[in-house]
Amino acid sequence: MIPPVARKFVAGETAPEALEHVEALNAKGVAGICNLLGEHYDDPADAARDTAAYCELIELIDDAGLEACVSVKPSQIGLDVADSMFADNLEQIAAQGAAHGVFVWVDMEDYTTTDATLEAYESLVREHDGGMGVCLQVNLNRTREDLERLADAPGKIRLVKGAYNEPKDISIREKERIDDRYRRLLEYMFEAYDDGIAVGSHDPAMISHARQLHEEYGTPYEVQMLTGVREERQYELAAAGVPVYQYIPYGTKWLSYFYRRLRERKGNLVFAARALVS
Ligand code: FAD
């Protein structure tokens, strides 16, 4: 069972719990992005099990008529075993998403996975003429070129600052440089993309820059934030008419995800400490 202190960041251990969370969010005007926790499987059976779990989840979302989509990690569905296994499993999930009208996101992991992830994504999103999106990371020097390459593809791009410590020769690490590049890449997207822009950030400065660019160019955009982070702001943005999606992790492998959230921000540690003593 998930302790109450971790429930701030994780919706539950099962799909029905995640969907209950989505239902509550939908009532507040926020849509859900469901992510079954799990990564770096080296056993094909684990990758097949989570692929099947995503296919079942897609059906449940459709049956329940919820405003929700899914987001899957490449190493959860076979990328650590073989590129071809990942591509085959993603194809199953994409086909199920298309059959049920449920959008499928592909998370981005460290730089060693970028080529294989984008190759499989691009081929599927073109084949299905949309219905899918992929995450691109601003800290990687290659991202501007990846954005240019995907500009004429259907689908959406979630722009994030990047969660992995990448080698210095292919990335930047300083917060100021990352923030500056995030703004420049958003500007490029609003100029070059007709739609499909997702701002995957809690940073008020990035969200307000996107808002200004939207007013200037008219290009639609959405904001995506994590469960348990700036939730009041999520509801405010939704009430102001901005499409907002909450990324909702769930599943039995919640412990390492919970520690990651605690480590990344002093405020989260204080929250956990207070919850434990109260
Ligand atoms: P930061 O630079 O961390 O913070 C900037 C400002 O935002 C802070 O100064 C503060 O004002 C505000 N803020 C941030 N956190 C909080 C908080 N807890 N409470 C209050 N204010 C806060 N990374 C990947 O590498 N691959 C992925 O597939 C991926 N998917 C993601 C999906 C979503 C929906 C989101 C939101 C992030 C994802 N990330 C992913 C993580 C991302 O790369 C960043 O590491 C993470 O979002 C932190 O950067 P930030 O833009 O939120 O702002």
GROMACS .gro file of C-alpha atoms and ligand atoms in nm:
model
  331
    1MET     CA    1   0.000   0.000   0.000
    2ILE     CA    2   0.121   0.352  -0.079
    3PRO     CA    3   0.175   0.562   0.237
    4PRO     CA    4  -0.027   0.885   0.244
    5VAL     CA    5   0.294   1.093   0.214
    6ALA     CA    6   0.368   0.939  -0.128
    7ARG     CA    7   0.007   0.977  -0.247
    8LYS     CA    8   0.079   1.344  -0.318
    9PHE     CA    9   0.291   1.236  -0.617
   10VAL     CA   10   0.150   0.892  -0.710
   11ALA     CA   11  -0.217   0.823  -0.786
   12GLY     CA   12  -0.228   0.466  -0.655
   13GLU     CA   13  -0.105   0.117  -0.732
   14THR     CA   14  -0.372   0.012  -0.980
   15ALA     CA   15  -0.533   0.135  -1.304
   16PRO     CA   16  -0.876   0.187  -1.137
   17GLU     CA   17  -0.709   0.413  -0.876
   18ALA     CA   18  -0.535   0.613  -1.151
   19LEU     CA   19  -0.866   0.650  -1.336
   20GLU     CA   20  -1.043   0.761  -1.019
   21HIS     CA   21  -0.777   1.033  -0.991
   22VAL     CA   22  -0.840   1.129  -1.356
   23GLU     CA   23  -1.213   1.153  -1.294
   24ALA     CA   24  -1.158   1.397  -1.005
   25LEU     CA   25  -0.920   1.603  -1.221
   26ASN     CA   26  -1.159   1.609  -1.516
   27ALA     CA   27  -1.421   1.761  -1.284
   28LYS     CA   28  -1.176   2.049  -1.232
   29GLY     CA   29  -1.113   2.094  -1.604
   30VAL     CA   30  -0.776   1.917  -1.612
   31ALA     CA   31  -0.708   1.614  -1.833
   32GLY     CA   32  -0.488   1.320  -1.733
   33ILE     CA   33  -0.176   1.157  -1.875
   34CYS     CA   34  -0.153   0.814  -1.714
   35ASN     CA   35   0.192   0.664  -1.665
   36LEU     CA   36   0.235   0.312  -1.533
   37LEU     CA   37   0.561   0.328  -1.337
   38GLY     CA   38   0.837   0.098  -1.462
   39GLU     CA   39   1.162   0.129  -1.656
   40HIS     CA   40   1.480  -0.045  -1.768
   41TYR     CA   41   1.342  -0.393  -1.809
   42ASP     CA   42   1.589  -0.644  -1.946
   43ASP     CA   43   1.340  -0.929  -1.954
   44PRO     CA   44   1.113  -0.930  -2.264
   45ALA     CA   45   0.832  -1.077  -2.048
   46ASP     CA   46   0.829  -0.762  -1.830
   47ALA     CA   47   0.814  -0.541  -2.140
   48ALA     CA   48   0.530  -0.752  -2.282
   49ARG     CA   49   0.339  -0.738  -1.952
   50ASP     CA   50   0.354  -0.356  -1.937
   51THR     CA   51   0.266  -0.327  -2.307
   52ALA     CA   52  -0.045  -0.536  -2.237
   53ALA     CA   53  -0.120  -0.322  -1.929
   54TYR     CA   54  -0.111  -0.005  -2.142
   55CYS     CA   55  -0.342  -0.164  -2.402
   56GLU     CA   56  -0.588  -0.255  -2.125
   57LEU     CA   57  -0.562   0.092  -1.972
   58ILE     CA   58  -0.644   0.252  -2.309
   59GLU     CA   59  -0.960   0.042  -2.331
   60LEU     CA   60  -1.058   0.139  -1.974
   61ILE     CA   61  -1.007   0.511  -2.051
   62ASP     CA   62  -1.226   0.481  -2.360
   63ASP     CA   63  -1.496   0.281  -2.179
   64ALA     CA   64  -1.507   0.535  -1.896
   65GLY     CA   65  -1.523   0.829  -2.141
   66LEU     CA   66  -1.248   1.013  -1.951
   67GLU     CA   67  -1.034   1.304  -2.073
   68ALA     CA   68  -0.711   1.110  -2.053
   69CYS     CA   69  -0.421   0.973  -2.251
   70VAL     CA   70  -0.119   0.755  -2.169
   71SER     CA   71   0.256   0.813  -2.159
   72VAL     CA   72   0.502   0.528  -2.190
   73LYS     CA   73   0.876   0.499  -2.123
   74PRO     CA   74   1.074   0.331  -2.404
   75SER     CA   75   1.284   0.118  -2.164
   76GLN     CA   76   0.961  -0.005  -2.006
   77ILE     CA   77   0.850  -0.166  -2.330
   78GLY     CA   78   1.169  -0.325  -2.450
   79LEU     CA   79   1.425  -0.063  -2.556
   80ASP     CA   80   1.692  -0.203  -2.321
   81VAL     CA   81   1.641  -0.545  -2.485
   82ALA     CA   82   1.632  -0.447  -2.854
   83ASP     CA   83   1.527  -0.149  -3.065
   84SER     CA   84   1.299  -0.380  -3.264
   85MET     CA   85   1.120  -0.506  -2.950
   86PHE     CA   86   1.053  -0.148  -2.840
   87ALA     CA   87   0.925  -0.056  -3.188
   88ASP     CA   88   0.695  -0.362  -3.200
   89ASN     CA   89   0.552  -0.299  -2.853
   90LEU     CA   90   0.502   0.072  -2.923
   91GLU     CA   91   0.323  -0.023  -3.245
   92GLN     CA   92   0.076  -0.237  -3.042
   93ILE     CA   93   0.008   0.051  -2.802
   94ALA     CA   94  -0.024   0.303  -3.088
   95ALA     CA   95  -0.270   0.076  -3.272
   96GLN     CA   96  -0.477   0.033  -2.955
   97GLY     CA   97  -0.470   0.411  -2.898
   98ALA     CA   98  -0.587   0.471  -3.256
   99ALA     CA   99  -0.865   0.209  -3.223
  100HIS     CA  100  -0.997   0.372  -2.904
  101GLY     CA  101  -0.924   0.738  -2.980
  102VAL     CA  102  -0.681   0.761  -2.687
  103PHE     CA  103  -0.366   0.970  -2.738
  104VAL     CA  104  -0.029   0.799  -2.679
  105TRP     CA  105   0.277   0.992  -2.552
  106VAL     CA  106   0.631   0.860  -2.560
  107ASP     CA  107   0.854   0.981  -2.274
  108MET     CA  108   1.220   1.051  -2.351
  109GLU     CA  109   1.496   0.886  -2.149
  110ASP     CA  110   1.873   0.950  -2.157
  111TYR     CA  111   2.065   1.052  -2.473
  112THR     CA  112   2.159   0.693  -2.565
  113THR     CA  113   1.791   0.627  -2.640
  114THR     CA  114   1.702   0.939  -2.841
  115ASP     CA  115   1.766   0.803  -3.193
  116ALA     CA  116   1.578   0.476  -3.143
  117THR     CA  117   1.290   0.652  -2.967
  118LEU     CA  118   1.248   0.914  -3.238
  119GLU     CA  119   1.282   0.661  -3.519
  120ALA     CA  120   1.002   0.441  -3.386
  121TYR     CA  121   0.785   0.741  -3.292
  122GLU     CA  122   0.822   0.920  -3.624
  123SER     CA  123   0.739   0.615  -3.830
  124LEU     CA  124   0.426   0.537  -3.620
  125VAL     CA  125   0.296   0.893  -3.595
  126ARG     CA  126   0.319   0.930  -3.973
  127GLU     CA  127   0.155   0.589  -4.027
  128HIS     CA  128  -0.135   0.678  -3.792
  129ASP     CA  129  -0.148   1.040  -3.907
  130GLY     CA  130  -0.125   1.172  -3.550
  131GLY     CA  131  -0.269   1.051  -3.221
  132MET     CA  132   0.078   1.041  -3.070
  133GLY     CA  133   0.336   1.273  -2.920
  134VAL     CA  134   0.696   1.258  -2.803
  135CYS     CA  135   0.899   1.437  -2.540
  136LEU     CA  136   1.208   1.640  -2.642
  137GLN     CA  137   1.465   1.771  -2.394
  138VAL     CA  138   1.600   2.125  -2.408
  139ASN     CA  139   1.929   2.035  -2.233
  140LEU     CA  140   2.036   1.826  -2.535
  141ASN     CA  141   2.219   2.024  -2.807
  142ARG     CA  142   2.050   1.817  -3.081
  143THR     CA  143   1.695   1.921  -2.991
  144ARG     CA  144   1.661   2.218  -3.227
  145GLU     CA  145   1.742   1.984  -3.520
  146ASP     CA  146   1.497   1.723  -3.391
  147LEU     CA  147   1.226   1.990  -3.370
  148GLU     CA  148   1.299   2.096  -3.728
  149ARG     CA  149   1.285   1.735  -3.848
  150LEU     CA  150   0.947   1.675  -3.677
  151ALA     CA  151   0.789   2.008  -3.776
  152ASP     CA  152   0.607   1.857  -4.075
  153ALA     CA  153   0.507   1.535  -3.894
  154PRO     CA  154   0.161   1.502  -3.739
  155GLY     CA  155   0.152   1.461  -3.360
  156LYS     CA  156   0.257   1.666  -3.061
  157ILE     CA  157   0.587   1.758  -2.898
  158ARG     CA  158   0.622   1.790  -2.519
  159LEU     CA  159   0.910   2.030  -2.459
  160VAL     CA  160   1.085   1.971  -2.122
  161LYS     CA  161   1.406   2.101  -1.966
  162GLY     CA  162   1.545   1.746  -1.938
  163ALA     CA  163   1.570   1.520  -1.635
  164TYR     CA  164   1.895   1.334  -1.710
  165ASN     CA  165   2.258   1.433  -1.641
  166GLU     CA  166   2.393   1.406  -1.993
  167PRO     CA  167   2.759   1.423  -2.113
  168LYS     CA  168   2.890   1.780  -2.134
  169ASP     CA  169   2.989   1.762  -2.502
  170ILE     CA  170   2.628   1.703  -2.612
  171SER     CA  171   2.430   1.901  -2.357
  172ILE     CA  172   2.411   2.208  -2.133
  173ARG     CA  173   2.361   2.202  -1.755
  174GLU     CA  174   2.345   2.560  -1.629
  175LYS     CA  175   1.991   2.660  -1.534
  176GLU     CA  176   2.016   3.004  -1.700
  177ARG     CA  177   2.130   2.858  -2.030
  178ILE     CA  178   1.860   2.590  -2.019
  179ASP     CA  179   1.589   2.849  -1.946
  180ASP     CA  180   1.717   3.075  -2.225
  181ARG     CA  181   1.723   2.785  -2.471
  182TYR     CA  182   1.376   2.674  -2.359
  183ARG     CA  183   1.243   3.020  -2.455
  184ARG     CA  184   1.423   3.014  -2.794
  185LEU     CA  185   1.291   2.666  -2.877
  186LEU     CA  186   0.938   2.765  -2.779
  187GLU     CA  187   0.970   3.066  -3.013
  188TYR     CA  188   1.083   2.834  -3.292
  189MET     CA  189   0.789   2.599  -3.229
  190PHE     CA  190   0.529   2.875  -3.228
  191GLU     CA  191   0.673   3.001  -3.559
  192ALA     CA  192   0.714   2.665  -3.732
  193TYR     CA  193   0.437   2.443  -3.588
  194ASP     CA  194   0.066   2.470  -3.673
  195ASP     CA  195  -0.032   2.291  -3.351
  196GLY     CA  196   0.088   2.016  -3.118
  197ILE     CA  197   0.291   2.228  -2.874
  198ALA     CA  198   0.299   2.096  -2.516
  199VAL     CA  199   0.483   2.291  -2.247
  200GLY     CA  200   0.604   2.025  -2.001
  201SER     CA  201   0.716   2.256  -1.723
  202HIS     CA  202   0.617   2.394  -1.382
  203ASP     CA  203   0.819   2.708  -1.443
  204PRO     CA  204   0.593   3.017  -1.438
  205ALA     CA  205   0.840   3.201  -1.668
  206MET     CA  206   0.821   2.932  -1.940
  207ILE     CA  207   0.442   2.906  -1.917
  208SER     CA  208   0.398   3.281  -1.940
  209HIS     CA  209   0.636   3.295  -2.240
  210ALA     CA  210   0.423   3.031  -2.414
  211ARG     CA  211   0.112   3.230  -2.335
  212GLN     CA  212   0.260   3.545  -2.493
  213LEU     CA  213   0.370   3.351  -2.802
  214HIS     CA  214   0.020   3.203  -2.831
  215GLU     CA  215  -0.126   3.554  -2.828
  216GLU     CA  216   0.126   3.663  -3.094
  217TYR     CA  217   0.099   3.364  -3.331
  218GLY     CA  218  -0.240   3.213  -3.245
  219THR     CA  219  -0.088   2.863  -3.242
  220PRO     CA  220  -0.264   2.637  -2.989
  221TYR     CA  221  -0.064   2.494  -2.697
  222GLU     CA  222  -0.119   2.295  -2.381
  223VAL     CA  223   0.053   2.287  -2.043
  224GLN     CA  224   0.157   1.963  -1.874
  225MET     CA  225   0.259   1.931  -1.508
  226LEU     CA  226   0.313   1.645  -1.266
  227THR     CA  227   0.074   1.514  -1.000
  228GLY     CA  228   0.153   1.686  -0.671
  229VAL     CA  229   0.338   1.982  -0.822
  230ARG     CA  230   0.177   2.329  -0.841
  231GLU     CA  231  -0.169   2.171  -0.859
  232GLU     CA  232  -0.352   2.493  -0.767
  233ARG     CA  233  -0.183   2.661  -1.065
  234GLN     CA  234  -0.299   2.373  -1.288
  235TYR     CA  235  -0.661   2.441  -1.190
  236GLU     CA  236  -0.619   2.818  -1.236
  237LEU     CA  237  -0.474   2.779  -1.584
  238ALA     CA  238  -0.753   2.538  -1.680
  239ALA     CA  239  -1.014   2.781  -1.548
  240ALA     CA  240  -0.851   3.054  -1.761
  241GLY     CA  241  -0.908   2.840  -2.072
  242VAL     CA  242  -0.559   2.690  -2.118
  243PRO     CA  243  -0.569   2.315  -2.192
  244VAL     CA  244  -0.392   2.154  -1.894
  245TYR     CA  245  -0.282   1.794  -1.859
  246GLN     CA  246  -0.160   1.635  -1.540
  247TYR     CA  247   0.098   1.357  -1.574
  248ILE     CA  248  -0.022   1.086  -1.335
  249PRO     CA  249   0.222   0.816  -1.227
  250TYR     CA  250   0.073   0.502  -1.076
  251GLY     CA  251   0.167   0.140  -1.012
  252THR     CA  252   0.350  -0.079  -0.762
  253LYS     CA  253   0.694   0.061  -0.856
  254TRP     CA  254   0.625   0.395  -0.690
  255LEU     CA  255   0.912   0.405  -0.439
  256SER     CA  256   1.199   0.522  -0.665
  257TYR     CA  257   0.970   0.776  -0.835
  258PHE     CA  258   0.870   0.915  -0.496
  259TYR     CA  259   1.236   0.949  -0.386
  260ARG     CA  260   1.318   1.129  -0.714
  261ARG     CA  261   1.046   1.389  -0.642
  262LEU     CA  262   1.178   1.435  -0.286
  263ARG     CA  263   1.540   1.475  -0.399
  264GLU     CA  264   1.470   1.732  -0.670
  265ARG     CA  265   1.326   2.002  -0.444
  266LYS     CA  266   1.380   2.115  -0.084
  267GLY     CA  267   1.009   2.204  -0.054
  268ASN     CA  268   0.913   1.843  -0.128
  269LEU     CA  269   1.148   1.715   0.144
  270VAL     CA  270   0.994   1.958   0.393
  271PHE     CA  271   0.648   1.839   0.288
  272ALA     CA  272   0.746   1.474   0.347
  273ALA     CA  273   0.912   1.548   0.681
  274ARG     CA  274   0.603   1.740   0.803
  275ALA     CA  275   0.371   1.460   0.689
  276LEU     CA  276   0.577   1.201   0.873
  277VAL     CA  277   0.574   1.385   1.206
  278SER     CA  278   0.209   1.497   1.193
  279FAD     P1  279   1.242   2.387  -1.284
  279FAD     O1  280   1.354   2.453  -1.356
  279FAD     O2  281   1.269   2.262  -1.205
  279FAD     O3  282   1.173   2.488  -1.187
  279FAD     C1  283   1.149   2.620  -1.233
  279FAD     C2  284   1.049   2.688  -1.146
  279FAD     O4  285   0.922   2.617  -1.151
  279FAD     C3  286   1.084   2.694  -1.000
  279FAD     O5  287   1.176   2.798  -0.973
  279FAD     C4  288   0.947   2.717  -0.939
  279FAD     O6  289   0.907   2.848  -0.958
  279FAD     C5  290   0.858   2.627  -1.025
  279FAD     N1  291   0.849   2.493  -0.964
  279FAD     C6  292   0.910   2.380  -1.005
  279FAD     N2  293   0.877   2.277  -0.926
  279FAD     C7  294   0.795   2.325  -0.831
  279FAD     C8  295   0.728   2.270  -0.717
  279FAD     N3  296   0.742   2.140  -0.681
  279FAD     N4  297   0.649   2.349  -0.644
  279FAD     C9  298   0.636   2.481  -0.672
  279FAD     N5  299   0.698   2.540  -0.778
  279FAD    C10  300   0.776   2.465  -0.856
  279FAD     N6  301   1.202   1.485  -1.844
  279FAD    C11  302   1.261   1.400  -1.931
  279FAD     O7  303   1.385   1.398  -1.942
  279FAD     N7  304   1.184   1.313  -2.008
  279FAD    C12  305   1.049   1.313  -2.002
  279FAD     O8  306   0.984   1.235  -2.073
  279FAD    C13  307   0.985   1.405  -1.914
  279FAD     N8  308   0.850   1.413  -1.908
  279FAD    C14  309   0.791   1.510  -1.830
  279FAD    C15  310   0.653   1.525  -1.832
  279FAD    C16  311   0.593   1.629  -1.762
  279FAD    C17  312   0.446   1.647  -1.769
  279FAD    C18  313   0.675   1.719  -1.684
  279FAD    C19  314   0.614   1.834  -1.608
  279FAD    C20  315   0.811   1.701  -1.679
  279FAD    C21  316   0.871   1.598  -1.750
  279FAD     N9  317   1.009   1.580  -1.747
  279FAD    C22  318   1.068   1.490  -1.834
  279FAD    C23  319   1.093   1.647  -1.642
  279FAD    C24  320   1.157   1.776  -1.694
  279FAD     O9  321   1.259   1.747  -1.785
  279FAD    C25  322   1.217   1.857  -1.577
  279FAD    O10  323   1.320   1.785  -1.519
  279FAD    C26  324   1.118   1.894  -1.468
  279FAD    O11  325   0.992   1.925  -1.519
  279FAD    C27  326   1.169   2.017  -1.390
  279FAD    O12  327   1.177   2.131  -1.473
  279FAD     P2  328   1.068   2.248  -1.474
  279FAD    O13  329   1.060   2.299  -1.614
  279FAD    O14  330   0.942   2.199  -1.418
  279FAD    O15  331   1.123   2.366  -1.388
   0.00000   0.00000   0.00000
